Tab-separated table of N, CA and C in Angstrom:
chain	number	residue	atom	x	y	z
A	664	UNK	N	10.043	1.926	-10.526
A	664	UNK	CA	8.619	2.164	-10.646
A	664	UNK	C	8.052	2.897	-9.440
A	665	UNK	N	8.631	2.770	-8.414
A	665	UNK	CA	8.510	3.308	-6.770
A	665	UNK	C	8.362	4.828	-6.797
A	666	UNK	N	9.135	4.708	-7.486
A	666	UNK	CA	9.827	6.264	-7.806
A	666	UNK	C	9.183	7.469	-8.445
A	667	UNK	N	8.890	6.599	-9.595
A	667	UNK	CA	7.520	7.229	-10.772
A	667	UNK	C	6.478	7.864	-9.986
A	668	UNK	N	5.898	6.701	-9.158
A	668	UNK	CA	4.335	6.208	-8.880
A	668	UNK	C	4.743	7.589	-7.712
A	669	UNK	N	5.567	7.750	-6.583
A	669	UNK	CA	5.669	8.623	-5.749
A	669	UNK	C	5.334	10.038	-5.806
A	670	UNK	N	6.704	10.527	-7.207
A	670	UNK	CA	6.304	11.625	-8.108
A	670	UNK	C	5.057	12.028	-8.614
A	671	UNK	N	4.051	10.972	-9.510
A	671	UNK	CA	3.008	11.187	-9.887
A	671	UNK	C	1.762	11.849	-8.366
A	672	UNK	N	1.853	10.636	-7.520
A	672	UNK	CA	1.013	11.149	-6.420
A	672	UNK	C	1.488	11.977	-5.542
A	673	UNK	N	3.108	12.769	-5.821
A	673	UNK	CA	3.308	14.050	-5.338
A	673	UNK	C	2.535	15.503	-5.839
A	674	UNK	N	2.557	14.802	-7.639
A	674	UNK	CA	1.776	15.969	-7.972
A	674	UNK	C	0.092	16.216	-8.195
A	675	UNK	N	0.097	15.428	-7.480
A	675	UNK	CA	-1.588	15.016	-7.053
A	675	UNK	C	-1.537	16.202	-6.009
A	676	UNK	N	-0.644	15.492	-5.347
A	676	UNK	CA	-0.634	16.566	-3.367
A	676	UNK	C	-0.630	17.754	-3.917
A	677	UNK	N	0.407	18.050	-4.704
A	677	UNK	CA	0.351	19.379	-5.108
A	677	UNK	C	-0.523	20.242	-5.107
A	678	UNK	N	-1.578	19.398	-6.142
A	678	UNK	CA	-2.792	20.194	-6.360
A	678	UNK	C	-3.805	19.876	-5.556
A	679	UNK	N	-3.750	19.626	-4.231
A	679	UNK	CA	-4.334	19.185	-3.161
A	679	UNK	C	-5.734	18.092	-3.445
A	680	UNK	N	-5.000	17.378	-3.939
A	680	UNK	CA	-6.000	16.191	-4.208
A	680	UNK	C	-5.384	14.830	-3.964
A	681	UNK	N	-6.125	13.934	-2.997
A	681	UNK	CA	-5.237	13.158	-2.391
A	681	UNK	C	-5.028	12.243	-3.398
A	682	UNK	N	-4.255	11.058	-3.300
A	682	UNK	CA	-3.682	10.578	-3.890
A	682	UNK	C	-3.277	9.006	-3.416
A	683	UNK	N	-3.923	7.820	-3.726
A	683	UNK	CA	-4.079	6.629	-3.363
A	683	UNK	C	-3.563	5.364	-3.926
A	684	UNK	N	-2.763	5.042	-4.030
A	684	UNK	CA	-1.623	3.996	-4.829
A	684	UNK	C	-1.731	2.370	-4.145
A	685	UNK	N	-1.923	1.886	-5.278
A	685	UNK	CA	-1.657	0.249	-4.007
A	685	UNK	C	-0.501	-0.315	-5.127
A	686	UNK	N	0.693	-0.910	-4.527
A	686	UNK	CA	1.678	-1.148	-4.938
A	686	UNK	C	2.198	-2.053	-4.051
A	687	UNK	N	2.788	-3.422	-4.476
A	687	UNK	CA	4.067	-4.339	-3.617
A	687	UNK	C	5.471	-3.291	-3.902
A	688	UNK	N	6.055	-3.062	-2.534
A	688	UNK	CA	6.740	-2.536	-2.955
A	688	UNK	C	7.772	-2.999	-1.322
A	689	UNK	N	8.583	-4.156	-2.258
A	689	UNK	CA	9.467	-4.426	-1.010
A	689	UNK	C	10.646	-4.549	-0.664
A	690	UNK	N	11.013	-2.757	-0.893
A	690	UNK	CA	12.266	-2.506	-0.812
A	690	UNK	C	12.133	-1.083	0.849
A	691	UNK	N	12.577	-1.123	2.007
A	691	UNK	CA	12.370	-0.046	2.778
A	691	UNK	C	12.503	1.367	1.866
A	692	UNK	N	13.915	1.180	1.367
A	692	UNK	CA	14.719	2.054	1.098
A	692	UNK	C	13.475	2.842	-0.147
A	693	UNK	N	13.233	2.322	-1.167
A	693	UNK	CA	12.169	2.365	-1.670
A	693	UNK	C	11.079	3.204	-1.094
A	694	UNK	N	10.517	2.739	-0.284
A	694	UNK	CA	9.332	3.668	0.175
A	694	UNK	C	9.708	4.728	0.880
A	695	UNK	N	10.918	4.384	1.379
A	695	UNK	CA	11.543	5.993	2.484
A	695	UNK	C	11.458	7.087	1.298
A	696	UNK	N	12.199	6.362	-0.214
A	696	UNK	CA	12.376	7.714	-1.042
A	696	UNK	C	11.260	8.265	-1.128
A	697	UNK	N	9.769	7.697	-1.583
A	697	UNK	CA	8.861	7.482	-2.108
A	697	UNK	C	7.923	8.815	-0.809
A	698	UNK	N	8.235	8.446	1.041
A	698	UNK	CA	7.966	9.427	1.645
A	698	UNK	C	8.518	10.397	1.564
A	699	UNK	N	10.140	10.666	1.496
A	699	UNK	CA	10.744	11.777	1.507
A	699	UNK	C	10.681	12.605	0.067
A	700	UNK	N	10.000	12.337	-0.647
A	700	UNK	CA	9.818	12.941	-2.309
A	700	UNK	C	8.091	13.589	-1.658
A	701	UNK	N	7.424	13.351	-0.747
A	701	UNK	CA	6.651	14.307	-0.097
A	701	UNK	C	6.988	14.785	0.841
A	702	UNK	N	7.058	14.421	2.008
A	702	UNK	CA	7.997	15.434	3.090
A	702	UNK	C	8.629	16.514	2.722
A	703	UNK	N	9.800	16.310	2.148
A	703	UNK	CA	10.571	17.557	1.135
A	703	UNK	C	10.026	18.509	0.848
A	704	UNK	N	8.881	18.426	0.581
A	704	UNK	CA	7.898	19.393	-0.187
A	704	UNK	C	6.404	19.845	0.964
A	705	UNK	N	6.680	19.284	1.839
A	705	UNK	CA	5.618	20.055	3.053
A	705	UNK	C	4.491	18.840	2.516
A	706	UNK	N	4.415	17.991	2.176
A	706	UNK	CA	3.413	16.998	1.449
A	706	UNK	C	2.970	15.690	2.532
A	707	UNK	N	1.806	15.564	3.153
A	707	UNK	CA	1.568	14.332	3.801
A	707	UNK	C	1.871	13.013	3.148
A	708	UNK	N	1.834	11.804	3.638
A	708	UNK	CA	2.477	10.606	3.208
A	708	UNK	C	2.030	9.846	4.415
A	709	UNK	N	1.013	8.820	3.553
A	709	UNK	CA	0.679	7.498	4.265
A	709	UNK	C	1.182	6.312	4.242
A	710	UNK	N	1.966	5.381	4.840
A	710	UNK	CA	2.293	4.110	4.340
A	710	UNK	C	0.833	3.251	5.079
A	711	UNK	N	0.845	2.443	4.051
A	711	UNK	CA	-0.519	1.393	4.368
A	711	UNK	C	0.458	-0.164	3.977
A	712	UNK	N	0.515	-0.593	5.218
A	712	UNK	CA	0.575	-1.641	4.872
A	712	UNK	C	-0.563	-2.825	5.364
A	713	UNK	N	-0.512	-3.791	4.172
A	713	UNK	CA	-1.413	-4.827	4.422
A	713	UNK	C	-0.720	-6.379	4.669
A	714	UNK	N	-0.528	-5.838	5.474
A	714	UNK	CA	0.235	-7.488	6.379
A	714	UNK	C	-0.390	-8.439	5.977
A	715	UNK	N	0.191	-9.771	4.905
A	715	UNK	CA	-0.240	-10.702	5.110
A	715	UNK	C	0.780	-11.706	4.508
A	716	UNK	N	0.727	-13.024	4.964
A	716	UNK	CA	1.592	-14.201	4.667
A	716	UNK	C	2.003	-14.268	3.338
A	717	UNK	N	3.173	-14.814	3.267
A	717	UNK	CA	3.261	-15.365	1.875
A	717	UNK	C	2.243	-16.405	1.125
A	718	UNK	N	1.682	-17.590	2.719
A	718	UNK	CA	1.079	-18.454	2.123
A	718	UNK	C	-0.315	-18.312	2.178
A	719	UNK	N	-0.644	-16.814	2.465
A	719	UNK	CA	-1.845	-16.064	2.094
A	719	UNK	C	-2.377	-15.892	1.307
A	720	UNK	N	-0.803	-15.235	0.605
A	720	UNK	CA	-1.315	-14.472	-0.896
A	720	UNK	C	-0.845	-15.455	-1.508
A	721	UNK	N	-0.279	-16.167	-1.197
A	721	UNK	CA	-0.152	-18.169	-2.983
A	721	UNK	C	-1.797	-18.713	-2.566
A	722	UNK	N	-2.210	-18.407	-1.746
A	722	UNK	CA	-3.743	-19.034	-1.549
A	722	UNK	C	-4.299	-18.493	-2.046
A	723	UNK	N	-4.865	-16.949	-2.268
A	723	UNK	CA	-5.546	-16.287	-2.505
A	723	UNK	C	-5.236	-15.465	-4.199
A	724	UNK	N	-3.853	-16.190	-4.678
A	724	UNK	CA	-2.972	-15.896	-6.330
A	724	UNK	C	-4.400	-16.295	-7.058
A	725	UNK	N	-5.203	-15.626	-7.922
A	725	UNK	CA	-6.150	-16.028	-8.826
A	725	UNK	C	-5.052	-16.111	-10.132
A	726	UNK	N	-4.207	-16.125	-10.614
A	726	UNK	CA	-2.983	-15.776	-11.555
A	726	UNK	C	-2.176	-17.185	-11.413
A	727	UNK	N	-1.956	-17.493	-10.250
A	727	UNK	CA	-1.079	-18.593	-9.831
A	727	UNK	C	0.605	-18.227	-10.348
A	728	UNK	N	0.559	-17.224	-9.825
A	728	UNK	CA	1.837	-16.640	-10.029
A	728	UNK	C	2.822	-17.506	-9.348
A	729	UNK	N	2.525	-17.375	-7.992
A	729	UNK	CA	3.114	-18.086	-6.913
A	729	UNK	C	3.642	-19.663	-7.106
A	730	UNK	N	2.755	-20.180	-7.833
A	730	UNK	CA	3.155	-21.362	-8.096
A	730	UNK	C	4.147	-21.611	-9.312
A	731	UNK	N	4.273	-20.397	-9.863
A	731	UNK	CA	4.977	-20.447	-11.310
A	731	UNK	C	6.281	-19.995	-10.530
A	732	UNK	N	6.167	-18.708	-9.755
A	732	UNK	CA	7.450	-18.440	-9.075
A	732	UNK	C	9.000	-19.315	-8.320
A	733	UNK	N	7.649	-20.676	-7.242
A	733	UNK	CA	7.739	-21.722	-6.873
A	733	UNK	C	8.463	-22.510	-7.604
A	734	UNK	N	8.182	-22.868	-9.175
A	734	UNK	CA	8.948	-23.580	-10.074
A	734	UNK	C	10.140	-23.063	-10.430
A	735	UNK	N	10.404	-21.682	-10.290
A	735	UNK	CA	11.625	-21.241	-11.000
A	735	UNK	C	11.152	-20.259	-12.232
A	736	UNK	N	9.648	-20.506	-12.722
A	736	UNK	CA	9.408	-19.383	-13.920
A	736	UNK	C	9.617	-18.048	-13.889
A	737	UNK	N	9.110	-17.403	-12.250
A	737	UNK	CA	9.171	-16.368	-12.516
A	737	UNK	C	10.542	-15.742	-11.302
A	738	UNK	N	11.298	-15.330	-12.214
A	738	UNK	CA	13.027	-14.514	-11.229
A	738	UNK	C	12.412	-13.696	-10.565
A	739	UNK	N	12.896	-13.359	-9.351
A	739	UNK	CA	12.868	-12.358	-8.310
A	739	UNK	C	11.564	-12.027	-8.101
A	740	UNK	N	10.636	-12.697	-7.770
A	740	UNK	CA	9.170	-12.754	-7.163
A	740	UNK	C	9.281	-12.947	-5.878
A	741	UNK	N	8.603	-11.785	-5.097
A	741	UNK	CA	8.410	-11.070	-4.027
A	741	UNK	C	8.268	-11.952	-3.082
A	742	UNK	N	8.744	-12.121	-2.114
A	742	UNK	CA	8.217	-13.294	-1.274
A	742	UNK	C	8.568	-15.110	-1.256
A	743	UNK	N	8.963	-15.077	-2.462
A	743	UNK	CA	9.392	-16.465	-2.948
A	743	UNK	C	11.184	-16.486	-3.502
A	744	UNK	N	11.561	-15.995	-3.984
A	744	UNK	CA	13.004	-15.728	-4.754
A	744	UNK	C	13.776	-13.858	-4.605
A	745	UNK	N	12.716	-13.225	-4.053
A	745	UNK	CA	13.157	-11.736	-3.462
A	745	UNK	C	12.646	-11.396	-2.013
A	746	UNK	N	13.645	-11.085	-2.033
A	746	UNK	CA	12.832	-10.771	-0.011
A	746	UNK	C	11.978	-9.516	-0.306
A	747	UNK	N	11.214	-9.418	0.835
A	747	UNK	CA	10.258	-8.475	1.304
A	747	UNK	C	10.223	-7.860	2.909
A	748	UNK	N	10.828	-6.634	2.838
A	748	UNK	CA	11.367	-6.066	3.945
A	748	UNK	C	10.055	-5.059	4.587
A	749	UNK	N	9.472	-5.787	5.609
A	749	UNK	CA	8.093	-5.346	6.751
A	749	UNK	C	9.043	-4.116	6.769
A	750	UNK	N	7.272	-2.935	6.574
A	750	UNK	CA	8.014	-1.503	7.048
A	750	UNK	C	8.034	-1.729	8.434
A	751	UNK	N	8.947	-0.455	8.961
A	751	UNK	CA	8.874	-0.667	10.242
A	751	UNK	C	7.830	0.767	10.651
A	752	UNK	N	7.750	1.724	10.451
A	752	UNK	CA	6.887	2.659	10.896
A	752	UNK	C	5.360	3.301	9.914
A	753	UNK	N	5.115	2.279	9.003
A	753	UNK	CA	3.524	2.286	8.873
A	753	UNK	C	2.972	3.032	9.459
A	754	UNK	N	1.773	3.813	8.949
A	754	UNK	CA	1.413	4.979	9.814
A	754	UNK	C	-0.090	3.832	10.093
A	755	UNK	N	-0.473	3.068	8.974
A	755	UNK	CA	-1.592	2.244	9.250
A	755	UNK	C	-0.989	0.460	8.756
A	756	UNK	N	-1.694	-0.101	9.579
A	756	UNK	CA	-1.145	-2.049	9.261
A	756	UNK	C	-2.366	-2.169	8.975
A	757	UNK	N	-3.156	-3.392	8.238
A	757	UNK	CA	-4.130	-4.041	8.041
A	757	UNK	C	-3.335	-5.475	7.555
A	758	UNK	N	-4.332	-5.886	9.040
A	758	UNK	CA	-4.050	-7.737	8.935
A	758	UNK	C	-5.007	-8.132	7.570
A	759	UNK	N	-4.112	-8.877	6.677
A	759	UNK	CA	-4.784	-9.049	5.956
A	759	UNK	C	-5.562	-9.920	5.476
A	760	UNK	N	-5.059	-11.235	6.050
A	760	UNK	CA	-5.933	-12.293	6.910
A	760	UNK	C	-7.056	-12.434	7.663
A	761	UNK	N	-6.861	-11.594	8.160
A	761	UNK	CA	-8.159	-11.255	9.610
A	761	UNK	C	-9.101	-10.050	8.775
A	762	UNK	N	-9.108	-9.595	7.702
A	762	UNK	CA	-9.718	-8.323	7.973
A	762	UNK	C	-10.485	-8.488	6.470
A	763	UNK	N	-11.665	-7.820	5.945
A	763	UNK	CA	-12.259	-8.404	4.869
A	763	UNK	C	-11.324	-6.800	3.866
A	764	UNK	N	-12.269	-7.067	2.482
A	764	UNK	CA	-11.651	-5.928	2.253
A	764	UNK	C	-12.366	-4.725	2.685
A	765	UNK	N	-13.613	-4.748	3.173
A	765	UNK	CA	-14.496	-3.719	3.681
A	765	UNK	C	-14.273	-2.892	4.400
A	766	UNK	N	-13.553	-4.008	5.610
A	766	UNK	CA	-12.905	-3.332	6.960
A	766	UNK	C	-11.475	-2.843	6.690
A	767	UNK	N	-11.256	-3.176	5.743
A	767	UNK	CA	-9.813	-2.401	5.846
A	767	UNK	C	-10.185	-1.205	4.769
A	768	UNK	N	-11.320	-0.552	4.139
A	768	UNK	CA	-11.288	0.270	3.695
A	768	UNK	C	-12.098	1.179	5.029
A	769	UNK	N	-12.644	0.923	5.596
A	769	UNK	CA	-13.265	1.508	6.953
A	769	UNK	C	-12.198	1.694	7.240
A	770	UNK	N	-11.052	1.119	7.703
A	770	UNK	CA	-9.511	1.471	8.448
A	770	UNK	C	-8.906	2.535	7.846
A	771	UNK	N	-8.748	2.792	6.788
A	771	UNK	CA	-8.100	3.348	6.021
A	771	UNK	C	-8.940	4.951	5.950
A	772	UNK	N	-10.100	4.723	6.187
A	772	UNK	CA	-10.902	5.927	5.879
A	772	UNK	C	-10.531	6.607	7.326
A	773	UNK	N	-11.299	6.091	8.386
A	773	UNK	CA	-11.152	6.243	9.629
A	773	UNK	C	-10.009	7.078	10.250
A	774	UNK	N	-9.039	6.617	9.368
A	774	UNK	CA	-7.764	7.276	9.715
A	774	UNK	C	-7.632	8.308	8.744
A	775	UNK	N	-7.705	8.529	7.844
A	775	UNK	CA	-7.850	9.832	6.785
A	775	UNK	C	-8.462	10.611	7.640
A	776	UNK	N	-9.910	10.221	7.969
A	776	UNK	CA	-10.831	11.035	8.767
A	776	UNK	C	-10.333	11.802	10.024
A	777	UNK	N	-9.478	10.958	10.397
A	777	UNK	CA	-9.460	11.433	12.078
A	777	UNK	C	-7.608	12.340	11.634
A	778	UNK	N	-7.245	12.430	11.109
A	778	UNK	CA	-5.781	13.187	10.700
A	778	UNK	C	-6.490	14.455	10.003
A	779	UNK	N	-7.513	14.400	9.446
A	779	UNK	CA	-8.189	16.017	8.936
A	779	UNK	C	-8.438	15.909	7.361
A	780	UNK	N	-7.985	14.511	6.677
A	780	UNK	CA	-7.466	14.427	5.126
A	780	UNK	C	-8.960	14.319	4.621
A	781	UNK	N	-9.552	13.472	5.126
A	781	UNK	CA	-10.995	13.670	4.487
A	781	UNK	C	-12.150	14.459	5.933
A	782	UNK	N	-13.361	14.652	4.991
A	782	UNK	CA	-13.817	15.288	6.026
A	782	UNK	C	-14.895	13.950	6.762
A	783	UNK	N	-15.162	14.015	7.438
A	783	UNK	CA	-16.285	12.942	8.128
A	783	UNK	C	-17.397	12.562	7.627
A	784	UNK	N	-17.778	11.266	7.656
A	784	UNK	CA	-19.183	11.334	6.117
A	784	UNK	C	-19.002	11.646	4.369
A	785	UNK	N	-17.774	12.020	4.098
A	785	UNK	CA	-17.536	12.122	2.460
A	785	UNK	C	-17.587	10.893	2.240
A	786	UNK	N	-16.826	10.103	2.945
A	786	UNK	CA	-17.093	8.617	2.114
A	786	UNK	C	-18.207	7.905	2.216
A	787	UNK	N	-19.388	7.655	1.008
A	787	UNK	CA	-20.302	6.835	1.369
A	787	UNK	C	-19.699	5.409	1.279
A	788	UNK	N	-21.060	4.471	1.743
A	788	UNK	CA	-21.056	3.324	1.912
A	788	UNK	C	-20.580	2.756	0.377
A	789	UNK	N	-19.696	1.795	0.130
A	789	UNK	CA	-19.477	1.620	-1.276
A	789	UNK	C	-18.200	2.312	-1.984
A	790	UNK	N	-17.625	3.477	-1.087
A	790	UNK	CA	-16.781	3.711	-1.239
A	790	UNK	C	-16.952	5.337	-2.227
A	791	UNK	N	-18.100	5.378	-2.467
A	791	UNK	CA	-18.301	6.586	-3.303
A	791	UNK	C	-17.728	8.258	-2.312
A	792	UNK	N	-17.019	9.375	-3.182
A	792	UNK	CA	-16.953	10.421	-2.366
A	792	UNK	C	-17.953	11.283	-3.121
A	793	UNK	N	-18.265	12.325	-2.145
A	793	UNK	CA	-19.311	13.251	-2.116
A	793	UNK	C	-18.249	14.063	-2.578
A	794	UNK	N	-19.022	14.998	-3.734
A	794	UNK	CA	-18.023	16.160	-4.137
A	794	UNK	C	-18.751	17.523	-3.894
């Protein structure tokens, strides 16, 4: 699915329109392809990761996945029965604990902003872009 989702928001880049994915995805090897399927192609590539506990996200499961995982229902769930391998060179981290979701979209912008990807002020408050 890593793979797909990469391709698709390669051909986003393509047509120079950025391209914003939120995905568990906790394989390294995985996301290296996922950068190098843009790189290859002269294409920027952000990893965002949002650092947070396992017993973060079973707190914060509105699904209660976690607890089904916990029992044995659900095979190879992320964090519980499959490992999850911390990138190591993230271009951005957001604690995800510490940080609301507000501020980590301020983080996320901030840094678009200041690399040249968006321009300064496109993003309003709310998240809306100016076209």
């Amino acid at each position: 699915n890593i793979r797909r989702i990469a391709h698709v928001a390669a051909l986003f880049a393509d047509a120079c329109t950025l391209a914003i994915t939120s995905f568990i995805s906790p394989y390294r090897a995985d996301r290296e392809t996922a950068r190098k399927l843009h790189t290859e192609r002269g294409l920027e590539f952000v990893e965002v990761w949002v650092d947070v506990s396992v017993e973060e996200a079973e707190r914060r499961d509105p699904k209660g996945l976690y607890k089904k995982a916990r029992k044995g229902e659900l095979k190879e769930f992320t964090g519980i029965s499959a490992p999850y391998e911390e990138p190591e060179s993230a271009e951005i981290r957001i604690r995800g604990a510490e940080t609301s979701v507000e501020e980590a979209v301020k983080q996320v912008v901030r840094f678009l902003e200041g690399k040249g990807y968006l321009k300064k002020g496109e993003v309003q408050e709310g998240g809306l872009v100016e076209m």
